[in-house]
XYZ file of C-alpha atoms in Angstrom:
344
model
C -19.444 2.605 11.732
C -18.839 -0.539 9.727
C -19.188 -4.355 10.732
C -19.412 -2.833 14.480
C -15.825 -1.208 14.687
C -15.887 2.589 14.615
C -13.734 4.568 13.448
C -12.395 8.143 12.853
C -13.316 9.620 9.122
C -10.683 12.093 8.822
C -10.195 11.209 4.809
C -11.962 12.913 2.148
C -13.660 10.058 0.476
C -14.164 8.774 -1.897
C -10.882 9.249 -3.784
C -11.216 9.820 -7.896
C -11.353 6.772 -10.024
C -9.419 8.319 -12.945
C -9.537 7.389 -16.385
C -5.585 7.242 -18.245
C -6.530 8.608 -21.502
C -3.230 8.374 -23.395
C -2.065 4.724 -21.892
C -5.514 3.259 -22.458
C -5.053 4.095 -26.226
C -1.367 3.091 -26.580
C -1.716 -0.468 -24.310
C -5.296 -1.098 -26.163
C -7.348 -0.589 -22.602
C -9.738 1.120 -20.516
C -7.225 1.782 -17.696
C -7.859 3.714 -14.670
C -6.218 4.537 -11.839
C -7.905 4.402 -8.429
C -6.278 7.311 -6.495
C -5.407 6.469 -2.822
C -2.516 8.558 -3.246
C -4.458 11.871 -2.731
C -5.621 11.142 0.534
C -4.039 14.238 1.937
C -2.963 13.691 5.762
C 1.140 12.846 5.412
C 1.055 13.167 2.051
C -0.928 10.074 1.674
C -1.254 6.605 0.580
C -3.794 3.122 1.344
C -2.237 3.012 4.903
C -4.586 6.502 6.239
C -7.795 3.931 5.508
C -6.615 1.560 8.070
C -5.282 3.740 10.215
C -8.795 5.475 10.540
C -9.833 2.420 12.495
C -6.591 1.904 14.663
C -6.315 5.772 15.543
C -10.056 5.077 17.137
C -8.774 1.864 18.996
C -6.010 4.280 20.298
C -8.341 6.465 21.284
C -10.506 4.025 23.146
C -7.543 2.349 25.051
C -6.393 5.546 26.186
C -2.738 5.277 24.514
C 0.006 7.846 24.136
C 2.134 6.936 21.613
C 1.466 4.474 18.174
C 4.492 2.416 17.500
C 4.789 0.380 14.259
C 7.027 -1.698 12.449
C 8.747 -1.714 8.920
C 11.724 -1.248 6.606
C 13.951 1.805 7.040
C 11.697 3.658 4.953
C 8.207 2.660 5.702
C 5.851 4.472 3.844
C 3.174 2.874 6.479
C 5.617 4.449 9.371
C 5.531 7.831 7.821
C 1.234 7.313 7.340
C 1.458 6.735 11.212
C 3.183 9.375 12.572
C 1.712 11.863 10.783
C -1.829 10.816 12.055
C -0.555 10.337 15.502
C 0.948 14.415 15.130
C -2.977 15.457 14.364
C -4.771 13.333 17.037
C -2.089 14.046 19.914
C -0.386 10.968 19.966
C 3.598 10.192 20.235
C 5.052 7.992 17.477
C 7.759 5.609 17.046
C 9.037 3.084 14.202
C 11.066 0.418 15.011
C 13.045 -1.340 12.163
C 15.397 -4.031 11.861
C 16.876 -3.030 9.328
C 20.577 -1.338 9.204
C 20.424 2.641 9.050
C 20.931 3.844 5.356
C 23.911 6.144 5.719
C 21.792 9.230 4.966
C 17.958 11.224 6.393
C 16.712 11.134 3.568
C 12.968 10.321 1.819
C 10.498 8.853 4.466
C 13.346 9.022 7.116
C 13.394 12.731 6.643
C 9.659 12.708 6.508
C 9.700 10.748 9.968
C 11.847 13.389 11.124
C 9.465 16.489 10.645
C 6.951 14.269 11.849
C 8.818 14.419 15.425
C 8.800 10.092 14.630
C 11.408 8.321 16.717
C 12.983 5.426 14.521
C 14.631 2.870 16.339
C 17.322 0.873 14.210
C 17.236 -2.809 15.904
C 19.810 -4.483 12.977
C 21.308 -6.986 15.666
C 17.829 -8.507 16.579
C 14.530 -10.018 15.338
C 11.761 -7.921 14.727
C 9.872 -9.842 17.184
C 12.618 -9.007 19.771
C 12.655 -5.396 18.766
C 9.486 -4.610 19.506
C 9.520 -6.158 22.912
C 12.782 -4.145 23.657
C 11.124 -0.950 22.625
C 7.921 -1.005 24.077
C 9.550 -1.810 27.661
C 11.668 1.172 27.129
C 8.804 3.579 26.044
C 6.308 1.926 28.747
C 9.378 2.027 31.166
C 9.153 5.858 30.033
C 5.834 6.629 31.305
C 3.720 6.250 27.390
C 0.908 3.957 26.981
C 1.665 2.042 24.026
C -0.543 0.987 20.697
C 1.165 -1.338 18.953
C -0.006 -1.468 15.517
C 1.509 -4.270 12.783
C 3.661 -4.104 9.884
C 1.703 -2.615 6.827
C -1.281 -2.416 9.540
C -2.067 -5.726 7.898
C -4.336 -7.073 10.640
C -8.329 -8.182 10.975
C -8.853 -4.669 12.049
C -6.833 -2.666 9.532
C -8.416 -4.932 6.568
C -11.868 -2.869 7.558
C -10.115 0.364 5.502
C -9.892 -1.697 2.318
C -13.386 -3.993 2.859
C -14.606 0.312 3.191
C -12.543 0.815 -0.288
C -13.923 -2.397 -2.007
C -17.435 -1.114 -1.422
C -16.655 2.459 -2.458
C -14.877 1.464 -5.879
C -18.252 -0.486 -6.701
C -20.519 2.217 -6.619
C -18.097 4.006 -8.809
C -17.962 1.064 -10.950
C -21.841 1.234 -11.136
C -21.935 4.811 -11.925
C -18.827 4.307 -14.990
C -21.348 1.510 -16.227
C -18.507 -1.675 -15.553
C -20.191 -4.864 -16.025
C -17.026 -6.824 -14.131
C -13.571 -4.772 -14.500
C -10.026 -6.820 -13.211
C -8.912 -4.574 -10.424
C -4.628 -5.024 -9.818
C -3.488 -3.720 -6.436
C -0.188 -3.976 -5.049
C 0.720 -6.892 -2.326
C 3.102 -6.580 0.424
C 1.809 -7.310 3.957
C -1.325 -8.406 2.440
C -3.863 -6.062 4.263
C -4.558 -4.101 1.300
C -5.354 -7.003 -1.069
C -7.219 -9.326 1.357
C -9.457 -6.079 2.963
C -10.597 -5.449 -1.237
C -11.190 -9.475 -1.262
C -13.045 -9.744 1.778
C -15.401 -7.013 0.597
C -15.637 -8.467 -3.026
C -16.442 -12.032 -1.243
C -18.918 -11.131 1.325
C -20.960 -8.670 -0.643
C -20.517 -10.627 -4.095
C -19.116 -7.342 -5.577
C -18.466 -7.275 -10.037
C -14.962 -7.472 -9.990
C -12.040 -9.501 -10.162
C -9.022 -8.646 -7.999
C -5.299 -9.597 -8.517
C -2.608 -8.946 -6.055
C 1.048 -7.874 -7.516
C 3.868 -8.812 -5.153
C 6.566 -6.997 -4.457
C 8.655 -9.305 -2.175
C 9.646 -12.515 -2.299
C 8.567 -15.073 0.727
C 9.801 -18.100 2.677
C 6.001 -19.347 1.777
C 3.808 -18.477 -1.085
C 1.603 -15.262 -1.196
C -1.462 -16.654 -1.427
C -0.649 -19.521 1.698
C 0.344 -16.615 4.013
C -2.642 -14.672 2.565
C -5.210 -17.454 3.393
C -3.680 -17.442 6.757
C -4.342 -14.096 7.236
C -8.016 -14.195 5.785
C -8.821 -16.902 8.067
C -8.300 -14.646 10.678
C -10.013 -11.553 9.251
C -12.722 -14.028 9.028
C -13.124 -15.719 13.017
C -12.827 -12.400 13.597
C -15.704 -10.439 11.704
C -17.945 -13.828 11.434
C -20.701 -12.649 14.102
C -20.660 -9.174 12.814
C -23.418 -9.527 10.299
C -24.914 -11.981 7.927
C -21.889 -13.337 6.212
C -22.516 -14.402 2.614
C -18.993 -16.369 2.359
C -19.174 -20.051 3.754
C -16.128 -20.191 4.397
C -12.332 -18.480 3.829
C -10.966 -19.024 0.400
C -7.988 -21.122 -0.095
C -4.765 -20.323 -1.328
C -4.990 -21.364 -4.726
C -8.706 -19.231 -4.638
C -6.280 -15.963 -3.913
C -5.210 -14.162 -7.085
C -1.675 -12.816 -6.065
C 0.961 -12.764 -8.740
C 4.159 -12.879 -7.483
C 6.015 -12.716 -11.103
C 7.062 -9.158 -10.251
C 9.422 -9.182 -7.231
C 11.997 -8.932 -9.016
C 13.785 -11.101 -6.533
C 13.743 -8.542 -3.081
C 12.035 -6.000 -1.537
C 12.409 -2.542 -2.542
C 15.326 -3.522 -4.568
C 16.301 -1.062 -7.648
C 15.179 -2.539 -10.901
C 15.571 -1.213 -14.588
C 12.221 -2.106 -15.778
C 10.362 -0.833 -12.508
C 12.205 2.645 -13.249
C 11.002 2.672 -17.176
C 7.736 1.629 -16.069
C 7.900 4.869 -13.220
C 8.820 7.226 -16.263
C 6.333 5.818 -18.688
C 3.902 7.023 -16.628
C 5.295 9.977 -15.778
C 5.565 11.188 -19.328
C 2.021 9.869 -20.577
C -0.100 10.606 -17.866
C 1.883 13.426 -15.277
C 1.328 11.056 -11.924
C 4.236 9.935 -9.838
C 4.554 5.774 -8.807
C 6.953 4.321 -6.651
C 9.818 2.219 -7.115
C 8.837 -0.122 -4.210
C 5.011 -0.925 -4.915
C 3.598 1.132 -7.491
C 6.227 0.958 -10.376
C 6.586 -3.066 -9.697
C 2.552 -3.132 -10.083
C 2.369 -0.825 -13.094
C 5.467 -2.598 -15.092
C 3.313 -5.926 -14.321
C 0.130 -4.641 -15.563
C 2.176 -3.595 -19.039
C 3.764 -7.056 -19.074
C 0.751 -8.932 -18.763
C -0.485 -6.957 -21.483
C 2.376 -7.207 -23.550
C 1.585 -11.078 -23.217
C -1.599 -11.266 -23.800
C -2.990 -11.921 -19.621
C -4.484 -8.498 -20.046
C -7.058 -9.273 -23.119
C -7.339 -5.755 -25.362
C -10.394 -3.905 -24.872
C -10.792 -4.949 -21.413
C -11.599 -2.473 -18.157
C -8.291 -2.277 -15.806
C -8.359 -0.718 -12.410
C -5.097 -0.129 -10.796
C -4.965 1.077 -7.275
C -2.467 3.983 -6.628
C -1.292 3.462 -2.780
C 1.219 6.020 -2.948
C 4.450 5.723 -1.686
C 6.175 8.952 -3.794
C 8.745 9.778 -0.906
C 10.506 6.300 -1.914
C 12.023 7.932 -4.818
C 14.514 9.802 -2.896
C 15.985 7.039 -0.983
C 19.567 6.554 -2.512
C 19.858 3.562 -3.652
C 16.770 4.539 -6.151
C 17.629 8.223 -6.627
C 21.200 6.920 -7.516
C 20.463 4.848 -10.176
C 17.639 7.599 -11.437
C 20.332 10.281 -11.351
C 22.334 8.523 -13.757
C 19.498 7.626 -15.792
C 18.189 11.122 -16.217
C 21.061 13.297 -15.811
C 20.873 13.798 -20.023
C 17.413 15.759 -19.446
C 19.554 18.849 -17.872
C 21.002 21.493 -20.367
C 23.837 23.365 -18.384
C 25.195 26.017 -19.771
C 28.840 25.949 -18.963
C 30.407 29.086 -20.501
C 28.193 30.828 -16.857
């Protein structure tokens, strides 16, 4: 139970803070890496700590199928239907976006899953999901609707959870105040951390990396979207924030978009096989590998002082390497690693 919502603990928690032993010594930092991406249910990612609370909600509202929203290949979509296979729900996805040409990645993912993705191209996303929940509650299902990214008051409880938990690993490291980077896309992830680091005056600092570019500055949307978090958790307990921060309070870079949303980008790529080759783990080339390259360029220019204790937080997103217009451009890129005999 936590600030009187309950919710299902099906993750094993906490996930390992991990130090990077060969990139702290070449960037000239104590750089760790806090792994979300091992929470194991759908081969996991940030999304299965919100999604604790919303599969409770479900439970309580007596609902048969989750539906969500996102891009073609929503790692957040995947996250969903593979907790709604475990608990006995039905899942859908709808997305406005047009269909790829190929099942492939979190599509194909979606597709094990038993997932029904709806391509809505033609409409707004507002006027997709209205279409599709008539047709499924037209269908007999009792729909719970959860939002894109599950970026909502109630999903922002699985990160406020993660804020405390990274801490009292913080504590037990001996951190006096280490700068914690997370990537931000629908916000949840990033304003859930801040919440917790506000109300219970937690030692670190947190900056948000973008990874898409918005009609409205990052930090205006994500002051909208605190406010909220914050009517709605106010009589909970005894808050220690007066009131919501304002946007220019919000630390959310948005230097690393690149200019779209899972777009494929050069640098994002080296960054993906830097790590690859120093450390063994796996990033993204959506939200991981745009956070990552920013955390190098920001040391590279001095943002990032030397010496000092970084904290990235892996959210996963792995399957996003094998959606085409990334694995393309990685093919070409890598095709010299492969020693083929041809005289066979």
């Amino acid at each position: 139970m936590t600030l009187g919502k309950s919710k299902i603990s099906f993750l094993q928690l906490p996930t390992p803070l991990e130090r990077l032993d060969t990139l702290s010594k070449e960037l000239g930092i104590n750089f760790y890496l806090k792994r979300d991406d091992l929470t194991y249910i759908g081969g996991g990612g940030n999304k299965l700590r919100k999604l604790e609370y919303f599969v409770a909600d479900a439970q309580k509202q007596n609902a048969t199928i989750l539906l969500t929203v996102g891009g073609a290949q929503t790692n957040h979509g995947r996250l969903t239907a593979a907790v709604a296979a475990k608990y006995g729900f039905k899942s859908a996805i709808v997305t406005t976006d047009e269909y790829p040409g190929e099942i492939s990645a979190n599509l194909l993912l979606d597709g094990f899953l038993g997932c029904s993705v709806y391509f809505k191209p033609t409409l707004r996303l507002s006027e997709a999901i209205e279409v599709v929940c008539k047709e499924l509650e037209d269908s007999g299902e009792k729909v719970y609707f959860i939002p894109l990214g599950g970026s909502d008051a109630l999903g922002a409880l699985g990160y406020y959870d993660c804020g405390i938990e990274l801490a009292k690993q913080f504590r037990n490291i001996g951190f006096k105040r280490p700068r914690v980077f997370v990537t931000a896309g629908s916000l949840g992830t990033y304003l859930g951390l801040e919440f917790a680091r506000l109300n219970r005056r937690l030692s670190f600092d947190l900056t948000g990396i973008s990874v898409l570019p918005r009609k409205i500055a990052a930090a205006e949307y994500g002051e909208e979207l605190f406010g909220e978090i914050y009517s709605t958790y106010i009589g909970m307990l005894g808050f220690n924030i007066d009131v919501p921060p304002k946007a220019s309070q919000l630390d959310i870079n948005e230097n690393y978009t690149f200019g779209a949303y899972n777009n494929a980008v050069h640098e994002v790529r080296e960054a993906i096989y830097l790590m690859a080759r120093k450390e063994g783990i796996f990033l993204d080339p959506c939200y991981t590998g745009k956070t990552f390259y920013g955390i190098l360029d920001m040391v590279k220019n001095g943002e990032i002082e030397k010496g000092s204790d970084v904290v990235m937080i892996h959210t996963g997103g792995f399957p996003g390497n094998y959606a085409a217009h990334h694995r393309i451009e990685m093919e070409n890129e890598l095709s010299g690693f492969m020693r083929i005999d041809e005289n066979i």
